[in-house]
Amino acid sequence: MRYLPLTADDRRAMLAAIGVASVEDLFRDLPASARIQDPAAAFDLPDHRGEWEIEQALSALAGQNLSAATAPSFLGAGAYRHHTPASLDYLIQRGEFLTAYTPYQPEVSQGTLQALFEFQTQVAMITGMEVANASMYDGATACAEAAAMACRVTKRKKVLVSGSVHPHFAETTTTFLRYTDCEVEVLPPDVFGLEDLLGRLDDDLACVIVQTPGFFGSLKDYTTLAEAAHEYGALLVVATTEPLSLGLVTSPGEMGADIVVAEGQSLAAPPGFGGPGVGLFATRSKYVRQMPGRLCGETVDVDGRRGWVLTLSTREQHIRREKATSNICTNSGLIALAFTIHMTLLGEAGFTGLAELNHARACAAADALGKVKGVRVLSQTFFNEFALSLPKPAEQVVEALAARGILGGVPASRFFPTYPELAEVLLVTVTEMNSDEQVAALVAALTEILA
């Protein structure tokens, strides 16, 4: 059977049914200048070549990119690069893991359930919460689900999103709740961590969503905000895009958070064009039945042997249907497993040690960069990412650094194009992957560019 088994008569019948004469007519709304007539010529690709020649041509094209694997990289802004142990890749590529799918049924294999149970335990421990689910798509959708959950718990419809929250988290939350009766207010970007959230609390608020470390790197203690929010009957949702920070700073649970969400990519997989990610979601035990996703529990069988079971599975396909807590149908099983394996390899001491190393290197880099003429470090407290103020547009500086073979950071304007006051703000991330020599190269290049 051909891959596309439609005959010419089939196509004619389909075109007649929708009232067009040809397939080309389906694209008539696209201007001719935007249509690609000859893909091979348009992309300068060789035509009618063997597999080996095609691989060579594509490799040459890829070689034109400046890769974080081959150049000093100080990129961050929500996606972080850490060392991935070789054993991690080996384990997750075993057939039984790589081909596993979402645990739809409670009788799913014990191996899958145990891995998810361990994942939940780790997430609960590092966030300082009582219970965690078996993962979500990514941090942004976890944040949106937290907002929806807060509205269910409080029976209120107002959600306040801090300017410290990653714009992707804020945008996803707004989109997710757009066609519900919930109202989402996103505050302007909070570069210095000075916004007044206490003054915005009221009796109609379902939750306030904050982030630490914030998008611009600032670390904040939200204990006072949590207490104030609870006095108003609202929940505090704390997000993070760098879970490694939880190995060093006060956990959101200790601050009084009701829900904690995070993007777990940095401890599970290298950055890869926006994915894959894994959403972490943890909460208090009293809210467990309002928590989206799945929950694996530990039990014993009739012979007293330890085992695991899918305890809660509040999906819309199940009997709850319209009463389901979430319309997310799956979890990030493979990436959650990678997260669990990496955390297990690190251990508690290794997790804390890696966090300390990241913070120390970031502090040293910030001190060195702050001495460059015209550069000012904006973040007074940070973990491994901080914001710089430059004397010229950050986008221009980044391009100039790239021309010198350095991925020097992320311009804030990339995420906030409508805020001209952020045009000269650059986000710089320093992890254990950045050597002293790389930091020195960044300082030297930046000094030259700004001279």
Coordinates of C-alpha atoms in Angstrom, one line a residue:
M1 CA 0.0 0.0 0.0
R2 CA 1.3 3.5 -0.8
Y3 CA 1.9 5.8 2.0
L4 CA -0.7 8.2 0.6
P5 CA -3.3 5.8 -0.8
L6 CA -5.6 8.5 -2.3
T7 CA -6.3 8.1 -6.0
A8 CA -6.7 11.0 -8.4
D9 CA -10.4 10.4 -8.4
D10 CA -10.4 10.5 -4.6
R11 CA -8.7 13.9 -4.6
R12 CA -11.1 15.3 -7.2
A13 CA -14.1 14.2 -5.1
M14 CA -12.7 15.8 -2.0
L15 CA -11.9 19.1 -3.9
A16 CA -15.4 19.1 -5.3
A17 CA -16.9 18.6 -1.9
I18 CA -15.2 21.7 -0.5
G19 CA -15.7 23.7 -3.6
V20 CA -12.2 24.3 -5.1
A21 CA -10.8 23.3 -8.4
S22 CA -7.3 22.2 -7.3
V23 CA -5.0 21.7 -4.3
E24 CA -3.2 25.0 -5.2
D25 CA -6.5 26.8 -4.6
L26 CA -6.3 25.9 -1.0
F27 CA -3.3 28.2 -0.6
R28 CA -4.7 31.2 -2.6
D29 CA -4.9 33.4 0.6
L30 CA -1.1 33.2 0.8
P31 CA 0.7 35.9 -1.3
A32 CA 2.8 34.5 -4.1
S33 CA 5.9 35.9 -2.6
A34 CA 5.5 33.7 0.5
R35 CA 5.0 30.5 -1.5
I36 CA 8.0 28.2 -2.1
Q37 CA 7.9 26.9 -5.6
D38 CA 11.1 24.9 -5.5
P39 CA 12.0 23.8 -1.9
A40 CA 15.4 22.4 -2.9
A41 CA 16.4 25.7 -4.5
A42 CA 14.9 27.8 -1.8
F43 CA 16.8 26.1 1.0
D44 CA 19.9 25.4 -1.1
L45 CA 19.5 21.7 -0.7
P46 CA 21.0 19.1 -3.0
D47 CA 18.5 17.2 -5.2
H48 CA 18.5 13.5 -6.0
R49 CA 21.5 12.6 -3.9
G50 CA 22.3 9.6 -1.8
E51 CA 21.8 9.3 1.9
W52 CA 25.4 9.9 2.7
E53 CA 25.6 13.0 0.6
I54 CA 22.5 14.4 2.2
E55 CA 23.9 13.8 5.6
Q56 CA 27.0 15.7 4.7
A57 CA 25.1 18.6 3.3
L58 CA 22.8 18.9 6.3
S59 CA 25.8 18.6 8.7
A60 CA 27.5 21.4 6.9
L61 CA 24.4 23.5 7.3
A62 CA 24.2 22.6 11.0
G63 CA 27.8 23.5 11.4
Q64 CA 27.0 27.1 10.6
N65 CA 25.1 27.4 13.9
L66 CA 26.9 28.5 17.1
S67 CA 26.1 25.6 19.4
A68 CA 26.2 25.6 23.2
A69 CA 28.0 22.3 22.9
T70 CA 31.0 23.8 21.2
A71 CA 31.0 27.4 22.4
P72 CA 30.9 29.2 25.8
S73 CA 27.2 29.5 26.6
F74 CA 25.6 31.8 29.2
L75 CA 22.1 31.2 28.0
G76 CA 19.2 30.7 30.5
A77 CA 15.9 32.6 30.8
G78 CA 14.0 29.4 31.7
A79 CA 16.1 26.7 30.0
Y80 CA 19.4 25.7 31.7
R81 CA 22.4 23.6 30.7
H82 CA 23.9 21.3 33.3
H83 CA 26.1 18.3 33.0
T84 CA 24.2 15.1 32.1
P85 CA 25.8 11.9 33.4
A86 CA 26.4 9.3 30.7
S87 CA 24.6 6.7 32.8
L88 CA 21.4 8.8 32.6
D89 CA 21.3 8.6 28.8
Y90 CA 22.1 4.9 28.9
L91 CA 19.3 4.1 31.3
I92 CA 16.5 6.1 29.7
Q93 CA 17.3 4.7 26.3
R94 CA 16.6 1.1 27.5
G95 CA 13.7 -0.2 25.4
E96 CA 11.4 -0.7 28.4
F97 CA 11.7 2.9 29.3
L98 CA 12.0 4.6 25.9
T99 CA 8.8 3.0 24.6
A100 CA 6.7 3.3 27.7
Y101 CA 3.6 5.4 27.4
T102 CA 1.4 7.3 29.9
P103 CA 0.0 5.1 32.7
Y104 CA -3.6 5.2 31.8
Q105 CA -4.8 2.3 33.9
P106 CA -4.2 1.4 37.6
E107 CA -2.8 -2.0 36.6
V108 CA 0.1 -0.4 34.8
S109 CA 3.5 -2.1 35.4
Q110 CA 5.1 -2.0 38.8
G111 CA 8.3 -0.6 37.3
T112 CA 6.6 2.4 35.9
L113 CA 4.7 3.0 39.1
Q114 CA 7.7 2.7 41.2
A115 CA 9.7 5.2 39.1
L116 CA 6.8 7.7 39.3
F117 CA 6.5 7.2 43.0
E118 CA 10.2 7.9 43.4
F119 CA 9.8 11.0 41.2
Q120 CA 6.9 12.3 43.3
T121 CA 8.9 11.7 46.5
Q122 CA 11.8 13.7 45.2
V123 CA 9.6 16.6 44.0
A124 CA 7.9 16.7 47.4
M125 CA 11.2 16.8 49.2
I126 CA 12.9 19.5 47.2
T127 CA 9.8 21.8 47.2
G128 CA 9.0 21.3 50.8
M129 CA 5.5 20.1 50.1
E130 CA 3.4 17.1 51.3
V131 CA 2.4 15.6 48.0
A132 CA 3.4 15.8 44.3
N133 CA 1.9 14.4 41.2
A134 CA 3.5 12.1 38.6
S135 CA 4.5 15.1 36.4
M136 CA 2.8 17.4 33.9
Y137 CA 3.7 18.5 30.3
D138 CA 6.0 21.4 31.4
G139 CA 6.4 24.2 33.9
A140 CA 4.1 26.6 32.0
T141 CA 1.1 24.2 31.8
A142 CA 1.7 23.2 35.5
C143 CA 1.5 26.9 36.3
A144 CA -1.8 27.2 34.4
E145 CA -3.2 24.2 36.2
A146 CA -2.2 25.6 39.5
A147 CA -4.2 28.7 38.8
A148 CA -7.2 26.6 37.8
M149 CA -6.8 24.5 40.9
A150 CA -6.7 27.6 43.1
C151 CA -9.9 28.8 41.6
R152 CA -11.6 25.5 42.4
V153 CA -10.3 25.3 45.9
T154 CA -11.2 28.9 46.9
K155 CA -14.3 29.1 44.6
R156 CA -13.0 32.5 43.4
K157 CA -12.1 33.6 40.0
K158 CA -9.3 36.2 40.3
V159 CA -5.7 35.3 39.6
L160 CA -2.8 37.7 40.1
V161 CA 0.5 36.9 38.4
S162 CA 3.6 38.6 39.6
G163 CA 6.0 40.4 37.2
S164 CA 8.7 38.0 38.5
V165 CA 7.0 35.1 36.7
H166 CA 8.5 33.8 33.5
P167 CA 6.4 35.3 30.6
H168 CA 5.8 31.9 29.1
F169 CA 4.3 30.8 32.4
A170 CA 2.1 33.9 32.5
E171 CA 1.1 33.7 28.9
T172 CA 0.2 30.0 29.1
T173 CA -1.9 30.7 32.3
T174 CA -3.7 33.5 30.5
T175 CA -4.4 31.4 27.5
F176 CA -5.5 28.3 29.5
L177 CA -8.1 30.3 31.5
R178 CA -9.2 32.6 28.7
Y179 CA -12.4 30.9 28.0
T180 CA -13.3 30.2 31.6
D181 CA -14.9 32.6 34.0
C182 CA -11.5 33.2 35.7
E183 CA -9.8 36.6 35.4
V184 CA -6.0 36.7 35.1
E185 CA -4.1 39.9 35.8
V186 CA -0.4 39.8 34.9
L187 CA 1.8 42.6 36.4
P188 CA 4.5 44.4 34.4
P189 CA 8.0 42.8 34.5
D190 CA 9.6 43.2 37.9
V191 CA 13.3 43.6 37.3
F192 CA 14.4 44.6 40.8
G193 CA 11.9 42.6 42.8
L194 CA 10.2 45.7 44.2
E195 CA 6.6 45.3 43.1
D196 CA 3.9 45.7 45.9
L197 CA 2.0 42.4 46.0
L198 CA 0.7 42.9 49.5
G199 CA -1.2 46.0 48.4
R200 CA -3.0 44.1 45.7
L201 CA -4.5 41.3 47.9
D202 CA -8.2 41.4 48.3
D203 CA -11.2 39.2 49.3
D204 CA -11.9 38.2 45.6
L205 CA -8.4 36.8 45.0
A206 CA -8.1 33.0 44.3
C207 CA -4.3 33.0 44.2
V208 CA -1.2 35.1 43.7
I209 CA 1.5 33.5 41.5
V210 CA 5.1 34.4 42.2
Q211 CA 8.5 32.9 41.1
T212 CA 11.8 32.4 42.8
P213 CA 14.4 32.8 41.5
G214 CA 12.4 35.3 39.5
F215 CA 12.7 35.8 35.7
F216 CA 15.4 38.4 36.2
G217 CA 17.2 36.3 38.8
S218 CA 16.1 37.8 42.1
L219 CA 15.6 35.6 45.1
K220 CA 12.8 36.5 47.5
D221 CA 11.4 35.2 50.7
Y222 CA 7.6 35.0 50.2
T223 CA 6.7 34.0 53.8
T224 CA 5.1 37.3 54.6
L225 CA 3.1 37.3 51.3
A226 CA 1.9 33.7 52.1
E227 CA 0.7 34.7 55.5
A228 CA -1.1 37.8 54.1
A229 CA -2.7 35.8 51.2
H230 CA -4.0 33.3 53.7
E231 CA -5.6 36.0 55.8
Y232 CA -7.6 37.0 52.7
G233 CA -8.5 33.3 52.0
A234 CA -6.2 33.2 48.9
L235 CA -3.6 30.6 47.9
L236 CA 0.1 31.3 47.2
V237 CA 1.5 29.6 44.1
V238 CA 5.3 29.6 43.9
A239 CA 6.9 28.7 40.5
T240 CA 10.5 28.1 39.6
T241 CA 12.3 27.5 36.3
E242 CA 15.5 26.3 37.9
P243 CA 14.8 23.5 40.4
L244 CA 18.5 23.2 41.2
S245 CA 18.1 26.3 43.3
L246 CA 16.0 24.3 45.7
G247 CA 19.2 22.5 46.8
L248 CA 20.4 25.8 48.4
V249 CA 17.5 28.2 49.1
T250 CA 14.6 28.0 51.5
S251 CA 11.9 25.8 49.9
P252 CA 8.6 27.2 48.8
G253 CA 6.9 24.9 51.3
E254 CA 8.8 26.4 54.2
M255 CA 7.7 29.8 53.0
G256 CA 4.1 28.8 53.2
A257 CA 3.3 28.1 49.6
D258 CA 0.0 26.2 48.9
I259 CA 1.0 25.0 45.4
V260 CA 4.5 24.7 43.9
V261 CA 5.1 24.4 40.2
A262 CA 8.4 24.1 38.3
E263 CA 10.0 23.3 35.0
G264 CA 12.3 20.3 35.6
Q265 CA 14.2 20.4 32.3
S266 CA 17.4 21.6 33.8
L267 CA 17.8 18.4 35.8
A268 CA 16.4 16.0 33.2
A269 CA 17.5 17.0 29.7
P270 CA 19.7 19.5 27.9
P271 CA 18.0 22.5 26.3
G272 CA 16.6 21.5 22.9
F273 CA 14.7 24.2 20.9
G274 CA 12.1 24.5 23.6
G275 CA 11.8 20.9 24.8
P276 CA 11.3 18.4 26.0
G277 CA 10.4 19.6 29.5
V278 CA 8.7 18.1 32.5
G279 CA 6.3 19.9 34.8
L280 CA 6.7 19.5 38.5
F281 CA 3.5 20.0 40.6
A282 CA 3.3 19.8 44.4
T283 CA 0.7 20.8 47.0
R284 CA -0.6 20.3 50.5
S285 CA -2.3 17.0 51.4
K286 CA -5.6 18.7 52.1
Y287 CA -5.8 19.7 48.4
V288 CA -4.8 16.4 46.9
R289 CA -8.2 15.7 45.4
Q290 CA -8.1 19.0 43.5
M291 CA -4.6 18.3 42.2
P292 CA -4.5 17.6 38.4
G293 CA -2.7 14.6 36.9
R294 CA -1.9 11.3 38.5
L295 CA -0.8 10.2 41.9
C296 CA 1.1 6.9 42.5
G297 CA 0.9 5.5 46.0
E298 CA 2.7 2.8 47.9
T299 CA 0.9 -0.3 49.3
V300 CA 1.3 -4.0 50.1
D301 CA -0.2 -6.9 48.3
V302 CA -2.1 -9.8 50.0
D303 CA 1.2 -11.4 50.9
G304 CA 2.5 -8.3 52.5
R305 CA 4.9 -7.5 49.7
R306 CA 5.7 -3.8 48.9
G307 CA 4.0 -2.6 45.8
W308 CA 2.7 0.5 44.0
V309 CA -0.6 1.5 42.6
L310 CA -2.1 4.4 40.6
T311 CA -4.0 6.0 43.5
L312 CA -5.6 9.0 41.9
S313 CA -6.1 9.5 38.1
T314 CA -8.5 12.4 37.7
R315 CA -8.5 12.5 33.9
E316 CA -11.4 13.6 31.8
Q317 CA -11.6 10.3 30.0
H318 CA -12.3 8.6 33.3
I319 CA -15.6 8.5 35.2
R320 CA -15.3 12.1 36.5
R321 CA -15.6 13.4 33.0
E322 CA -16.8 17.1 33.3
K323 CA -15.8 17.1 37.0
A324 CA -12.2 16.2 36.2
T325 CA -9.6 18.4 37.7
S326 CA -7.7 18.7 34.5
N327 CA -7.9 18.3 30.7
I328 CA -4.3 17.3 30.5
C329 CA -4.3 13.8 29.2
T330 CA -0.8 12.6 29.9
N331 CA 2.4 13.1 31.8
S332 CA 6.0 13.5 30.8
G333 CA 7.0 9.9 31.8
L334 CA 10.4 9.6 30.1
I335 CA 11.7 13.0 31.1
A336 CA 10.3 12.5 34.6
L337 CA 12.3 9.3 34.7
A338 CA 15.4 11.2 33.6
F339 CA 14.8 13.7 36.3
T340 CA 14.5 10.9 38.9
I341 CA 17.6 9.1 37.7
H342 CA 19.7 12.3 37.8
M343 CA 18.5 13.2 41.3
T344 CA 19.2 9.7 42.5
L345 CA 22.7 9.8 41.0
L346 CA 23.3 13.2 42.7
G347 CA 21.9 12.2 46.1
E348 CA 21.0 14.8 48.7
A349 CA 24.6 15.9 49.3
G350 CA 25.4 16.0 45.6
F351 CA 22.2 18.0 44.9
T352 CA 23.2 20.6 47.5
G353 CA 26.9 20.6 46.3
L354 CA 25.9 21.2 42.7
A355 CA 23.7 24.1 43.8
E356 CA 26.5 25.6 45.8
L357 CA 28.9 25.3 42.9
N358 CA 26.4 27.1 40.6
H359 CA 25.9 29.9 43.0
A360 CA 29.6 30.4 43.6
R361 CA 30.4 30.5 39.9
A362 CA 27.6 32.9 39.2
C363 CA 28.7 35.3 42.0
A364 CA 32.2 35.3 40.7
A365 CA 31.0 36.0 37.2
A366 CA 28.7 38.8 38.3
D367 CA 31.6 40.4 40.2
A368 CA 33.8 40.3 37.1
L369 CA 31.2 41.5 34.7
G370 CA 30.2 44.3 37.0
K371 CA 33.7 45.7 36.7
V372 CA 33.3 46.2 32.9
K373 CA 32.9 49.9 32.1
G374 CA 29.2 50.7 31.5
V375 CA 27.9 47.4 32.9
R376 CA 25.7 47.3 36.1
V377 CA 24.5 44.2 37.9
L378 CA 20.8 44.7 38.5
S379 CA 20.1 41.5 40.6
Q380 CA 21.1 42.1 44.2
T381 CA 20.3 38.5 45.2
F382 CA 20.4 35.6 42.8
F383 CA 21.1 31.9 42.4
N384 CA 22.9 31.2 39.0
E385 CA 21.2 33.8 36.8
F386 CA 21.3 37.6 37.0
A387 CA 20.4 40.6 35.0
L388 CA 22.9 43.2 33.6
S389 CA 22.2 46.7 32.5
L390 CA 24.3 47.6 29.4
P391 CA 25.1 50.9 27.8
K392 CA 23.7 49.8 24.5
P393 CA 20.9 47.5 23.3
A394 CA 21.4 44.0 24.6
E395 CA 20.4 42.4 21.2
Q396 CA 23.3 44.2 19.5
V397 CA 25.7 43.1 22.2
V398 CA 24.5 39.5 22.0
E399 CA 25.1 39.5 18.2
A400 CA 28.5 41.0 18.6
L401 CA 29.4 38.3 21.2
A402 CA 28.1 35.6 18.9
A403 CA 30.4 36.9 16.2
R404 CA 33.2 36.3 18.6
G405 CA 32.1 32.7 19.3
I406 CA 30.3 33.4 22.6
L407 CA 26.7 32.8 23.5
G408 CA 26.6 35.7 25.9
G409 CA 23.1 35.6 27.3
V410 CA 19.5 36.4 26.5
P411 CA 18.2 39.9 25.9
A412 CA 15.2 40.7 28.0
S413 CA 13.6 42.4 25.0
R414 CA 13.2 39.0 23.4
F415 CA 10.5 38.3 25.9
F416 CA 9.3 41.8 26.5
P417 CA 9.4 43.6 23.1
T418 CA 6.8 46.2 24.2
Y419 CA 8.9 47.4 27.1
P420 CA 11.6 49.7 25.6
E421 CA 13.1 50.3 29.0
L422 CA 14.3 46.7 29.0
A423 CA 16.1 47.0 25.7
E424 CA 19.5 47.2 27.5
V425 CA 18.9 44.4 30.0
L426 CA 20.8 41.2 29.5
L427 CA 20.1 37.9 31.3
V428 CA 23.3 35.9 32.0
T429 CA 23.4 32.4 33.4
V430 CA 26.5 30.7 34.9
T431 CA 26.4 27.0 35.8
E432 CA 28.9 24.3 36.6
M433 CA 29.4 24.0 32.8
N434 CA 31.1 27.5 32.6
S435 CA 34.8 27.4 33.4
D436 CA 36.8 30.4 34.7
E437 CA 38.4 30.6 31.3
Q438 CA 34.9 31.0 29.6
V439 CA 33.9 33.7 32.1
A440 CA 37.2 35.5 31.4
A441 CA 36.5 35.3 27.7
L442 CA 33.0 36.8 28.2
V443 CA 34.4 39.6 30.2
A444 CA 37.1 40.3 27.7
A445 CA 34.7 40.3 24.7
L446 CA 32.2 42.4 26.5
T447 CA 34.9 44.9 27.4
E448 CA 36.0 45.1 23.8
I449 CA 32.4 45.5 22.5
L450 CA 31.5 48.3 24.9
A451 CA 34.8 50.2 24.6

